[in-house]
Structure formats: C-alpha cells, structure tokens
Coordinates of C-alpha atoms in Angstrom, one line a residue:
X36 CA -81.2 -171.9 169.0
X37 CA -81.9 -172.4 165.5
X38 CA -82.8 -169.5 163.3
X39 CA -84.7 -170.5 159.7
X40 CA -84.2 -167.4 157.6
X41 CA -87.1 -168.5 155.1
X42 CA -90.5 -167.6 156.2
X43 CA -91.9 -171.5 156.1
X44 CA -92.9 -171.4 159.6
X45 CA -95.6 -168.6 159.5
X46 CA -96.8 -169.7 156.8
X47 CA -100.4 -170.6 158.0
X48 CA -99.9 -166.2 159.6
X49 CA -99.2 -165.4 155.8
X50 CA -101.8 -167.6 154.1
X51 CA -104.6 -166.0 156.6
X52 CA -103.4 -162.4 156.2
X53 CA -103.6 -162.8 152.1
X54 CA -107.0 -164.7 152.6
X55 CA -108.1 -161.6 154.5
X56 CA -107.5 -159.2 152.2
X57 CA -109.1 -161.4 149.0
X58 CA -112.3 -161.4 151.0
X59 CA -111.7 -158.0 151.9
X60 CA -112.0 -157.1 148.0
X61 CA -113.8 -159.5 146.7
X62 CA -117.2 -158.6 149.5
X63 CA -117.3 -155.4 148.0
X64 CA -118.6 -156.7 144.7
X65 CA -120.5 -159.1 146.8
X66 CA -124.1 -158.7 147.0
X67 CA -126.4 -158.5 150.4
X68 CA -128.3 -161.8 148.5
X69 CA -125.2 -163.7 147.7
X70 CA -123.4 -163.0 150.7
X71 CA -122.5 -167.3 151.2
X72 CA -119.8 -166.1 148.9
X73 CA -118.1 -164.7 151.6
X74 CA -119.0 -167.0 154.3
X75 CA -117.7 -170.1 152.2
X76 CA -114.4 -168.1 151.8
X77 CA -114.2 -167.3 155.4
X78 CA -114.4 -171.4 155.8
X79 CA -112.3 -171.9 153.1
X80 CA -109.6 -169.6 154.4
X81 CA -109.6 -171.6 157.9
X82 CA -109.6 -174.6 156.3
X83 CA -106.3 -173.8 154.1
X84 CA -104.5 -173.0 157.8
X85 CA -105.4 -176.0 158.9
X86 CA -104.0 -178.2 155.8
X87 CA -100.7 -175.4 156.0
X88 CA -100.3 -175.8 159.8
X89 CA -100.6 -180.0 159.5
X90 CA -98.0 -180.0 156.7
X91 CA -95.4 -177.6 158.2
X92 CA -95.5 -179.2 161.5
X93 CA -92.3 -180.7 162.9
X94 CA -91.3 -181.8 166.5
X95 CA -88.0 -179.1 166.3
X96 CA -88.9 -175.4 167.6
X97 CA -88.3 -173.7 164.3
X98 CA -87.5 -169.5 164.6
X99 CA -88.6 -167.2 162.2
X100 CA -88.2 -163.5 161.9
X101 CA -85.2 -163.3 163.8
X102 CA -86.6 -165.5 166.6
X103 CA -89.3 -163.2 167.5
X104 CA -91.8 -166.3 165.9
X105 CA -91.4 -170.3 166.5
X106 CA -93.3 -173.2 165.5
X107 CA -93.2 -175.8 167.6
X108 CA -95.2 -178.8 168.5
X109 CA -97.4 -176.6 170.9
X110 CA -98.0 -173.9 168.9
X111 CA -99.3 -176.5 166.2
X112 CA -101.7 -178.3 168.3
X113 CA -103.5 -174.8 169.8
X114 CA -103.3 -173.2 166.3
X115 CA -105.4 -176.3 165.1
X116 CA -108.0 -176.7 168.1
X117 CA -108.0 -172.6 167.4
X118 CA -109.0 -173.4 163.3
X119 CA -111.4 -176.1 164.1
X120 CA -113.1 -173.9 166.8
X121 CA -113.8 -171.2 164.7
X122 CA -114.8 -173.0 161.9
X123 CA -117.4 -174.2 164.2
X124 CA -118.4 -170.7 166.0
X125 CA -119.4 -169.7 162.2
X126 CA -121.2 -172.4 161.4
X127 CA -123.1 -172.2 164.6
X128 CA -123.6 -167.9 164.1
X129 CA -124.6 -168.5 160.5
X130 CA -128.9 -168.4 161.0
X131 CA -128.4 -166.3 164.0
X132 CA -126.4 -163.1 162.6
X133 CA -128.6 -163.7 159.0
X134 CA -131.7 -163.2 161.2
X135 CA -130.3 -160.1 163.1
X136 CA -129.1 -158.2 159.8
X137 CA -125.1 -159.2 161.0
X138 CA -124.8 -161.2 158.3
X139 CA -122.1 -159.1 156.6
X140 CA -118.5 -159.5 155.7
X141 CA -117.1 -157.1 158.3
X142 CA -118.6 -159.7 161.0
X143 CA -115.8 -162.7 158.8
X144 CA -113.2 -160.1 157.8
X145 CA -113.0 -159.4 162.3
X146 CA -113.4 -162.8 163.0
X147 CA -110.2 -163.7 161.1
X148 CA -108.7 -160.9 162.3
X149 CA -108.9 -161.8 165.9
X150 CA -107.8 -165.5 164.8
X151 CA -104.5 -164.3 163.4
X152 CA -104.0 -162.5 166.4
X153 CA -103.9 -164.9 168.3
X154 CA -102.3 -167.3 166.0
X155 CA -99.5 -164.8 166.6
X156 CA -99.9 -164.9 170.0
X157 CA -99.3 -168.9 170.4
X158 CA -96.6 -168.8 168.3
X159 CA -94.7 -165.4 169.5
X160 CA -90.7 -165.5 170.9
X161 CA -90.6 -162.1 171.5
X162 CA -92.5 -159.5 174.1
X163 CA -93.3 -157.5 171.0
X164 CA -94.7 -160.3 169.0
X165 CA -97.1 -160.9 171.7
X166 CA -98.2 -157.8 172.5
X167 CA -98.6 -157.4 168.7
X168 CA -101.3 -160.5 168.6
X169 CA -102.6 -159.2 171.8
X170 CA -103.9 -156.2 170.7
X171 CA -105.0 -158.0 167.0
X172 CA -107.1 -160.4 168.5
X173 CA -108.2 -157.4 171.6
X174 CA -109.4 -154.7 168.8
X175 CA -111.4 -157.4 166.5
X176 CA -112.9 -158.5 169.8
X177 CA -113.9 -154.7 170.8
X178 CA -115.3 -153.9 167.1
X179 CA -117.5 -157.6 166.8
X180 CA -119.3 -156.6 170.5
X181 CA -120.6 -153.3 169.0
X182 CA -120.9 -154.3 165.0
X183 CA -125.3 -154.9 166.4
X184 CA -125.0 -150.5 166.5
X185 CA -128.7 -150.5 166.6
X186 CA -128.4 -152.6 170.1
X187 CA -127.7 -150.1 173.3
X188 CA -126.9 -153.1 175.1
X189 CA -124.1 -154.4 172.5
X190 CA -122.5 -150.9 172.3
X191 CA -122.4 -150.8 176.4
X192 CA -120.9 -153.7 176.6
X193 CA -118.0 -152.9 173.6
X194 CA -117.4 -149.8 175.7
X195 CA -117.0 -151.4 179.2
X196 CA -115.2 -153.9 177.2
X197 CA -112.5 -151.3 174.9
X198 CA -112.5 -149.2 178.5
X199 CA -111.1 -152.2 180.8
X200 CA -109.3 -154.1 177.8
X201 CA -107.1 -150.7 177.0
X202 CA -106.8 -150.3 181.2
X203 CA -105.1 -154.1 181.0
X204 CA -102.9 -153.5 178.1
X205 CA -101.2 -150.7 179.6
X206 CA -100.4 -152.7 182.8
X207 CA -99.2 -155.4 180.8
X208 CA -97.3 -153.0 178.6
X209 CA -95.6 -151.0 181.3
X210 CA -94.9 -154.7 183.1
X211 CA -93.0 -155.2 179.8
X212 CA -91.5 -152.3 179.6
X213 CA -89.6 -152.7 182.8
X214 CA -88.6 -156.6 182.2
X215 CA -87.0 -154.9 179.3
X216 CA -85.3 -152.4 181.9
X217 CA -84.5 -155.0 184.1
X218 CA -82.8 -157.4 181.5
X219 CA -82.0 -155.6 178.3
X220 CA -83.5 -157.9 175.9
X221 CA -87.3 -158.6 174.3
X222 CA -86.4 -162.0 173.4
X223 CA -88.2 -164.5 175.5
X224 CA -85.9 -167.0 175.4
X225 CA -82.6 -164.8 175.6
X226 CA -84.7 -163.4 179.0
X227 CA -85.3 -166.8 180.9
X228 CA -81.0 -167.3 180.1
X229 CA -80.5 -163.3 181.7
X230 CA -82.6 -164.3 184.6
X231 CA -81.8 -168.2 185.1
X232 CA -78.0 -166.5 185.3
X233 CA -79.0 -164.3 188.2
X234 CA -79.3 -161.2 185.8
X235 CA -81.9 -158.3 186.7
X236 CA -82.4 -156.8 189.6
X237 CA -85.2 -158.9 191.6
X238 CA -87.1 -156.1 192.6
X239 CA -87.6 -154.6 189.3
X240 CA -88.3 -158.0 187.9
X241 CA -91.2 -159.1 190.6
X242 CA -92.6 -155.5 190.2
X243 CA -92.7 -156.3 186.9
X244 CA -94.3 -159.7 187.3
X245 CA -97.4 -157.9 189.1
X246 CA -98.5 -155.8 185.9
X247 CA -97.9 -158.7 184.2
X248 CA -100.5 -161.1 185.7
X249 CA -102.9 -158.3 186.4
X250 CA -102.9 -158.2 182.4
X251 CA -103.1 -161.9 182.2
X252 CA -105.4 -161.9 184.7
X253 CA -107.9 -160.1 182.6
X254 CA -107.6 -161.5 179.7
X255 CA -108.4 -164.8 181.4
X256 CA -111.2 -163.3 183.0
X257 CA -109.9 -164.1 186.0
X258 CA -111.2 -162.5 190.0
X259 CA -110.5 -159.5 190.6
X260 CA -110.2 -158.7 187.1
X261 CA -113.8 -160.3 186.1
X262 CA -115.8 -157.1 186.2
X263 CA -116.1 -157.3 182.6
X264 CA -117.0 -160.6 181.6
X265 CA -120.5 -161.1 182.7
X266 CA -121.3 -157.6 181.0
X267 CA -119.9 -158.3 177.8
X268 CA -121.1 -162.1 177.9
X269 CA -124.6 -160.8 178.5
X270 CA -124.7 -157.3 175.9
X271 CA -122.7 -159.0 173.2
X272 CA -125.0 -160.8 170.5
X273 CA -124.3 -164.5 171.4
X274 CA -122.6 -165.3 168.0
X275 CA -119.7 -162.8 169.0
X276 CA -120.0 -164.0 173.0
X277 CA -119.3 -167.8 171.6
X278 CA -116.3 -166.4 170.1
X279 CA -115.2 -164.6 173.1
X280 CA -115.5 -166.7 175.2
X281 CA -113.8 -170.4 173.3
X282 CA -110.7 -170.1 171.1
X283 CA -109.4 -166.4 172.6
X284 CA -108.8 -168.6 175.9
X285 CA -106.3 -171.2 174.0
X286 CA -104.4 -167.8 172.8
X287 CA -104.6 -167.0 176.3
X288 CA -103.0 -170.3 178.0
X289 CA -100.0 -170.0 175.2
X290 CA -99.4 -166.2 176.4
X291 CA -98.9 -167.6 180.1
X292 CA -96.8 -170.6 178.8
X293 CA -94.7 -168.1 176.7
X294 CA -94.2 -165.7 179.0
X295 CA -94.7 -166.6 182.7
X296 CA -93.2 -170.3 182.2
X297 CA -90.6 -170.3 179.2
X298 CA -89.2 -166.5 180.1
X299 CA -90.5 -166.1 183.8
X300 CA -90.0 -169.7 185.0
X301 CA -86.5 -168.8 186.9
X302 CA -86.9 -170.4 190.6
X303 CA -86.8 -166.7 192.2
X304 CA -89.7 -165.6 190.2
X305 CA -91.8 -169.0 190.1
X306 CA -92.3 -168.5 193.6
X307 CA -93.5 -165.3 193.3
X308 CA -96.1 -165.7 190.5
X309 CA -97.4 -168.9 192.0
X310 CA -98.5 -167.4 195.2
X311 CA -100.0 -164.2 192.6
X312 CA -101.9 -167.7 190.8
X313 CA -102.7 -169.1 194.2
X314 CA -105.0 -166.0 195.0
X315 CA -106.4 -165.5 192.0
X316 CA -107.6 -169.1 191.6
X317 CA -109.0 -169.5 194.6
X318 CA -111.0 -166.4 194.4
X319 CA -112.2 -167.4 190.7
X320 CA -113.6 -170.4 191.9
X321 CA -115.2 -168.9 194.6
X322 CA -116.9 -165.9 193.0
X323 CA -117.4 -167.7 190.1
X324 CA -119.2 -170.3 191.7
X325 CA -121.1 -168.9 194.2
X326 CA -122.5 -166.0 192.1
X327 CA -123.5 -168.0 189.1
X328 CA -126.4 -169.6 191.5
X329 CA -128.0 -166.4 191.7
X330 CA -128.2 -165.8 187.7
X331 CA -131.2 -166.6 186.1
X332 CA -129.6 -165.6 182.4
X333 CA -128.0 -168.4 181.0
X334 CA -125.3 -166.6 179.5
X335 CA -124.8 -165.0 182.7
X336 CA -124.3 -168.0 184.3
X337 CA -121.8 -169.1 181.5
X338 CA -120.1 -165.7 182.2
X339 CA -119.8 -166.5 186.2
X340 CA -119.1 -170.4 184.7
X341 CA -116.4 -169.3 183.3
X342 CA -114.6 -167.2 186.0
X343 CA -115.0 -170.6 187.7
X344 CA -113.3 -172.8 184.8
X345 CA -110.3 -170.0 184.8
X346 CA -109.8 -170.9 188.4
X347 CA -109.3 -174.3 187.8
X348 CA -106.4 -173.5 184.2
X349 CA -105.0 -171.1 187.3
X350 CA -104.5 -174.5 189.2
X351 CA -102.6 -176.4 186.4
X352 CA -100.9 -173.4 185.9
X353 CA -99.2 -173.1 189.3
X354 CA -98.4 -176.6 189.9
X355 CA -95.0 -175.3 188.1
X356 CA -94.4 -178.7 186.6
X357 CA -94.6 -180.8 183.4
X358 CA -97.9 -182.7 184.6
X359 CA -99.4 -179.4 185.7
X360 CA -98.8 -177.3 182.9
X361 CA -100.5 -180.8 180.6
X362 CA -103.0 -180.8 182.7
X363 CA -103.9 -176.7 182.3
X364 CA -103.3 -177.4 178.7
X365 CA -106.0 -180.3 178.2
X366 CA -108.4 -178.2 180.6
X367 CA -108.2 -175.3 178.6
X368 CA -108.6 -177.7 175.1
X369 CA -111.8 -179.3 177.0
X370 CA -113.4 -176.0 178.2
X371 CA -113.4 -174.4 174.6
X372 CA -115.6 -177.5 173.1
X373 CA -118.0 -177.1 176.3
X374 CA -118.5 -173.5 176.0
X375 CA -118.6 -173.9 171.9
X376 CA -121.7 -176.8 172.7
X377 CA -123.6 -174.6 175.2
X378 CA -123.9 -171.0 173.6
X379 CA -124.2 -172.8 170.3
X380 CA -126.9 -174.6 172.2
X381 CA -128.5 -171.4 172.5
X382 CA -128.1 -169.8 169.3
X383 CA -130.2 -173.1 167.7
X384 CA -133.2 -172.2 170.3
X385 CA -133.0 -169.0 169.4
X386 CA -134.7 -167.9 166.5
X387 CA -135.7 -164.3 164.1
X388 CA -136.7 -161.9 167.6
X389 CA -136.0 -164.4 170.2
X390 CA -132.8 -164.7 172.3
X391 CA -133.4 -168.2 173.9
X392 CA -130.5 -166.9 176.8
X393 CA -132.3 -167.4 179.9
X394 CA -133.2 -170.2 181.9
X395 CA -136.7 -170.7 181.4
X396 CA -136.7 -170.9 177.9
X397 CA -134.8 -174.2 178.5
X398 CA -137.8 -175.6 180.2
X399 CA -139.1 -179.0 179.1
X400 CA -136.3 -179.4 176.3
X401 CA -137.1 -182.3 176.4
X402 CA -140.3 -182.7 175.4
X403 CA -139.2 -180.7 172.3
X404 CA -136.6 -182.5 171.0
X405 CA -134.7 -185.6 173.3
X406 CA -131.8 -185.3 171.1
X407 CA -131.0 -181.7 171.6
X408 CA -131.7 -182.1 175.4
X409 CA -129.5 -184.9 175.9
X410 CA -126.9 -183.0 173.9
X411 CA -127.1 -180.3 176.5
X412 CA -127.4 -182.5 179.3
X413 CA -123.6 -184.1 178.1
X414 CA -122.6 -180.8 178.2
X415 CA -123.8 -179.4 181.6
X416 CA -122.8 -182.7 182.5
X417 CA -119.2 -181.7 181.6
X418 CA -118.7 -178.5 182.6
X419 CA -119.9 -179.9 186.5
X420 CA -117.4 -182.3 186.5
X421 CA -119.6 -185.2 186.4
X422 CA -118.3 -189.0 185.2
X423 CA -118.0 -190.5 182.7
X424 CA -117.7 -186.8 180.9
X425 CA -114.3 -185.0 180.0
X426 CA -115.1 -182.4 182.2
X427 CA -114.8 -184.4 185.5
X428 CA -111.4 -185.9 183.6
X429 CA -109.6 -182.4 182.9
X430 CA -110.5 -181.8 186.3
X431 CA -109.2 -184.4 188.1
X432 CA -106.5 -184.0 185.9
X433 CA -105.7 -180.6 187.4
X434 CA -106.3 -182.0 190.9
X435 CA -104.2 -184.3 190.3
X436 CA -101.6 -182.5 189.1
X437 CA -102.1 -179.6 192.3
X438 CA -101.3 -182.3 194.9
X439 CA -98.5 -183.6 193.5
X440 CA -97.2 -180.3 193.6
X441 CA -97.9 -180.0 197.3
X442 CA -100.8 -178.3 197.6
X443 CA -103.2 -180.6 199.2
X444 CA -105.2 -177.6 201.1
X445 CA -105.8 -175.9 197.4
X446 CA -107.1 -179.0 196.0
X447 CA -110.0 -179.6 198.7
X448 CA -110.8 -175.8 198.4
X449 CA -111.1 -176.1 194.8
X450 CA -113.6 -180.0 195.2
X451 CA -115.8 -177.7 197.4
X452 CA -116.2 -175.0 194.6
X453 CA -116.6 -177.3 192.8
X454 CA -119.6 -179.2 194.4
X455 CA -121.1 -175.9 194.8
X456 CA -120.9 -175.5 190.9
X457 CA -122.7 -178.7 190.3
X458 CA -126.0 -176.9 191.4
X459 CA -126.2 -174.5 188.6
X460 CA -125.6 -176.9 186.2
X461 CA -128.0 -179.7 187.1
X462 CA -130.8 -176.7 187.4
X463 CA -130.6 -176.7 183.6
X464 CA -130.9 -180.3 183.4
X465 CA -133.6 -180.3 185.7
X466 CA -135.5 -177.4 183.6
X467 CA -134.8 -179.8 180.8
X468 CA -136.3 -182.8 182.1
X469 CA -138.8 -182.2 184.4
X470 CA -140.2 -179.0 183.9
X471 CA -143.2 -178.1 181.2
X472 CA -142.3 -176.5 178.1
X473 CA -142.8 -172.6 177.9
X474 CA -142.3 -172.3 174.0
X475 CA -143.5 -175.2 171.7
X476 CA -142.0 -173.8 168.4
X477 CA -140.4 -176.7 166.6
X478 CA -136.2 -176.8 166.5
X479 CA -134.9 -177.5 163.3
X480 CA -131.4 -176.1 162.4
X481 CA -129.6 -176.4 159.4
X482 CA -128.0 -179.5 158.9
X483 CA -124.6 -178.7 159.0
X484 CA -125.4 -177.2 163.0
X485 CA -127.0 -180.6 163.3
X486 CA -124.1 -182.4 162.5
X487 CA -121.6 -180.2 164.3
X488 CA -123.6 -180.0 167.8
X489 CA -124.1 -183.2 167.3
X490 CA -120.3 -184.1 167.3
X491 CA -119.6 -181.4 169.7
X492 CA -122.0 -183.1 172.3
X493 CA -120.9 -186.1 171.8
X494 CA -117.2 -185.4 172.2
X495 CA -118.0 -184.9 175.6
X496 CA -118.7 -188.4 176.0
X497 CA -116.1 -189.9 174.1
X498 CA -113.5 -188.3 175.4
X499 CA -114.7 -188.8 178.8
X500 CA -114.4 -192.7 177.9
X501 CA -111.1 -192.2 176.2
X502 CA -109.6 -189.3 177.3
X503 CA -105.4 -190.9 177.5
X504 CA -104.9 -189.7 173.7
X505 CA -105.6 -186.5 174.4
X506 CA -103.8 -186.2 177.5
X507 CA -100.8 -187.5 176.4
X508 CA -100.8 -185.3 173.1
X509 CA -101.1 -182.1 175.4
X510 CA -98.3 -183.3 177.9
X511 CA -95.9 -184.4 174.8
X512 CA -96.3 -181.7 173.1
X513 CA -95.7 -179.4 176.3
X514 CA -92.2 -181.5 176.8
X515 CA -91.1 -181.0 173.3
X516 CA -91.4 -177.3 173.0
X517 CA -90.7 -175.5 176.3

C-alpha cells in the first residue's frame, strides 16, 4: 500500500469544508433580498469540487491521512455523479423553498454539509472515517427535514427520522466495535488481510456482520428497516425529500463496497452476508412493490418505489462478483437521475400554497404541457423497467448479473416484482394521458429547471439507447479500485 503524506487527495473534502465556512460568513451580511448571493456560491462551491476531483483523479488508489482516506478511480466517479446531483437538487428546490420562506442559507450551508459527508464516506479506508461521514451526511439530513418549523408534519417526520437514524448508528457502531475486537485493527484494508488469513474468531465476526447490515440496511432503506422512509418521504418538504432520497444512496453503495466487499469479502463471511442480502432483497421488492399500489400520494409511492429499487442494488450486491458489483453500481448511478427527474417533476407543478404530490394533480398533464408529460412519462417509463429506457437496462443488468451467480430462483422472483411494479407506474402515465385536467394553471419554470429536466428526462432515453459507456465506466472503475 502506498501512503501519500501530502493532502492532494482530499483535496476536493478541503476545498468544500473552506467553501463552507466562506458562505457561512459571508450570509450573515447577506440580505433576505439578495439571498442569490449565497445560492450562486453554493453552486459555485460544487462546481470547484467537480473541476478539483477531475484534475486530481488518477487510476492508482492514492492513501491519505495515514490510509484512513483513498482516492481511487471509484471514489472519483461517485464523488462526481454526487456534485452533478446536487447541483441539480438546488436548481430544482430554488422556486420551491423561495415560495415556502426556506430560502435561507442554513437550507445551502446543510446541504453541503451532508455532501461532504458523504464525500468522506465514498472515499473512507478506515471504520472511523466512515462512521465520521455517516453521521455528517445523517445529522444535515435530520436538521434539513425539520428547517419548515412552522410544519407539524416536517418536524414529525425529522423526529421519526433522528429517532430510527440514531437506533441504526448504534447497531452499526457496536457491529464495529466488535470487528475491532475481533481483529485489532480499524483499517479496512489491514482487516480483509486479518480475516483473508483466517484471523478473528468467526463467531465474533458474523455477529458482528449482523449489526452491520441492520445499519446498512437502514440507511438503504431497505425491508425490515423501511419503517421510516415513507414517513419522512411524505412529511419532509419535497426539496429536502429529492435530496434524501438521490445522491445519499451513491454514499450509501460506496459504504457497502468499502466495508462488506473490500474488508468483509473473506469467503467465510461472503456467505454469510449474502444469504443476510438474499432476505432483505427479496422482501424489498416485495413490500415495496406491492404496497406502493395502494398509495395514492405520489411521493409515497416514490417512498414504497424506492424500497423496491433498493431490492434490486441488494441483487447486484450479492452476486459477490466483478459483473455484479458493476451492475449494483450503474443501478444505483441510474436510480439517482430517475428519482432527481420525478420529485423535481413535482416541485415544477407545484407552486406558492400547492404541493402538486398526489396523484390526481398529475391528471391530464398532458393537455397542459406535452413536453413536461412526456418528460415524466420517460421517467415512469424508467423506473418500471420498460425498453428502450435505462431503467429496464440497469435492471437487466442486475438480472443478469444474479444468474450468473447462480441464483436463477432469485431472479424470476425479482421479474415478478417487478411486473407487479409496472402497475403503479403506468397509472401515472395513464393519469397523464387519458384523464381530464383537475388544475389548469399554466407551468412555466425558470429556465435553468427547463433546461435541467429537460436533460434529466432525456437521459433516460439516451442512455437506454447507449447505455455500454456507462456500464463499462462503472465495471472498470470497480476493477481498478477494489
């Protein structure tokens, strides 16, 4: 292992943190009028990660910190998609939190905040280090669900939210805790050698390995630790549920790599967690599925939707193999740009005392605007799996990917979910098209959301038709750094 002593490598980590505080100060002498100041800083900061992270990048693991932080090929691709993501989430919240009196700069300072967390989460070598950008990204997270305090739904949902997020922590603290027992060491890498070498006892580690994917588990938002999702989804003002529930779930997929497959990935234990991953996919996509027919909230729906999706990241996950983890990789990349398109979606129909969230008010879309249904319709289109959308490539990607790995059974089980998950999303498009229009109110964003839903719609298409480039960036880059 290589160990850089100067700091190059978290460089973007640095940049951000500085960024942070110069908004920090310079919002106080901000006024309520001028407040674009510190939105167009917000951007700007994001922006300067993004030019950092491309020019630092190099196909080498580089350690920092005493190996408790790499760069790696990995890290750089998530860290980008994570930049470019919530760059977008602001520029989609921007007329919504003005209208709702959000429009502040504790809504920016949080929001980077929770993206330096989990920057230091994709990046972290060390049980510390992750824990550390755990709890960043978890605390922002809490604070942005209750910053609406004049909203008893928002601060019910932060509470169920703080309750159940501090509940997972400790079980994935105390899980820690005892691999540290068990092995002596923090070190990530320097525990997949202790383990590979028979080191441990194997009770303590598998014991171990439970608390730990209950904690993943919630953070995914995966069955049985979903209570909390549709709650939050629902009570949390949709610009915070957009950020929720898109870029914290790229953080979340490095965690697993880092942890479960580059320290965890020993033969003895594989077996073990995979069967832990077995169960909770299939119940994801089950519950998911099935309960999402019955919601007539769209976000809601998205909430059970995305249960559903988690189930299918579980599947790549478990495959335990190069194509496997790729696949879980480019699913995860894929669902993020859905779920950016579809609460953004609702956050343009949504206007100064209106929350367009359920169903209904998507009736006869179409006769409003085609462009903005069709938009939507790529989208649903997506997330059901339906050609020639990237949806129905990531997940026959995954399926892909599960059968080579033997498990023929799982991947019929999860085509059946599946199918079942097709109904809720066509109901929208069938609101859309066919049904009258309840509202009549004319839809005209700003033009920068134009231009971003309209790329973010689009995408869907395009890398449907051309998804290979994509694909093989995900499974390269997977290669190179585990």
């Amino acid at each position: 292992m290589q160990y850089i002593l100067p700091l190059w490598p978290a460089y973007p980590e640095l940049f951000l943190l500085v960024m942070v505080c110069v908004i920090l100060v310079t919002d106080l002498f901000v006024s309520d009028d001028n407040r674009i100041v510190t939105y167009a800083l917000t951007q700007l900061a994001l922006a300067g990660c993004v030019a950092i992270t491309w020019l630092t990048r190099r196909i080498e693991p580089a350690y920092t910190f005493s190996g408790m932080f790499v760069d790696d090929v990995m890290s750089d691709v998530l860290k980008l998609l994570v930049y470019l993501g919530v760059m977008g989430i602001l520029v989609y919240s921007r007329a919504y939190i003005a209208a709702r009196g959000m429009f502040r700069g504790e809504f920016f300072i949080l929001a980077l905040f929770a993206t330096l967390g989990m920057m230091i989460m994709i990046s972290a070598n060390h049980l510390l280090t992750l824990y550390l950008g755990l709890e960043l990204l978890s605390l922002s997270l809490y604070a942005m669900v209750a910053l609406q305090r004049d909203s008893a739904t928002a601060t019910e949902a932060a509470m169920k939210y703080f309750v159940l997020g501090a509940l997972a922590s400790g079980m994935l603290l105390y899980g820690m805790s005892m691999l540290y027992g068990a092995t002596g060491t923090l070190e990530i890498t320097r525990l997949a050698e202790i383990i590979f070498d028979g080191g441990g006892r194997e009770a303590v580690l598998i014991f171990a390995l439970v608390f730990i994917v209950a904690g993943l588990g919630f953070k995914l938002g995966a069955v049985p630790f979903h209570m909390w999702v549709p709650d939050v989804y629902h009570g949390a003002p949709t610009a915070v549920t957009i950020f929720i529930g898109s870029a914290p779930k790229l953080a979340a997929f490095a965690f697993i790599m880092r942890l479960l497959v580059q320290g965890l990935g020993a033969e003895q234990l594989l077996v073990e967690w995979q069967q832990m991953l077995i169960l909770m996919a299939v119940l994801s996509l089950a519950i998911g599925n099935i309960t999402a027919i019955a919601q007539t909230n769209l976000k809601r729906m998205l909430a059970y939707s995305t249960i559903s999706h988690m189930g299918f990241l579980l599947l790549g996950i478990l495959s335990g193999d190069l194509n496997g983890y790729g696949s879980g990789m480019f699913y995860v990349m894929v669902y993020m740009v859905m779920n950016l398109g579809a609460f953004g979606m609702i956050m343009v129909l949504s206007r100064s005392g209106f929350e367009a969230e359920n169903l209904e008010d998507f009736r006869g879309l179409n006769q409003r605007s085609p462009w903005y249904a069709f938009l939507m319709l790529l989208l649903m289109f997506s997330m059901a799996g339906v050609p020639p959308t990237v949806g129905f490539y990531a997940k026959l990607s995954v399926l892909q990917a599960v059968i080579n790995a033997g498990y023929l059974w799982l991947a019929v089980v999860a085509v059946m979910f599946a199918l079942i998950g097709a109904f809720y999303y066509l109901r929208v498009v069938k609101l859309m098209y066919f049904d009258t229009p309840l509202d009549t109110a004319p839809i005209r964003p700003r033009a920068d959301v134009q231009v971003v839903m309209t790329l973010n719609g689009l995408a869907m298409l395009l890398f449907g038709i051309v998804p290979g480039p994509l694909m093989a960036l995900c499974l390269y880059s997977i290669q190179v750094s585990l």
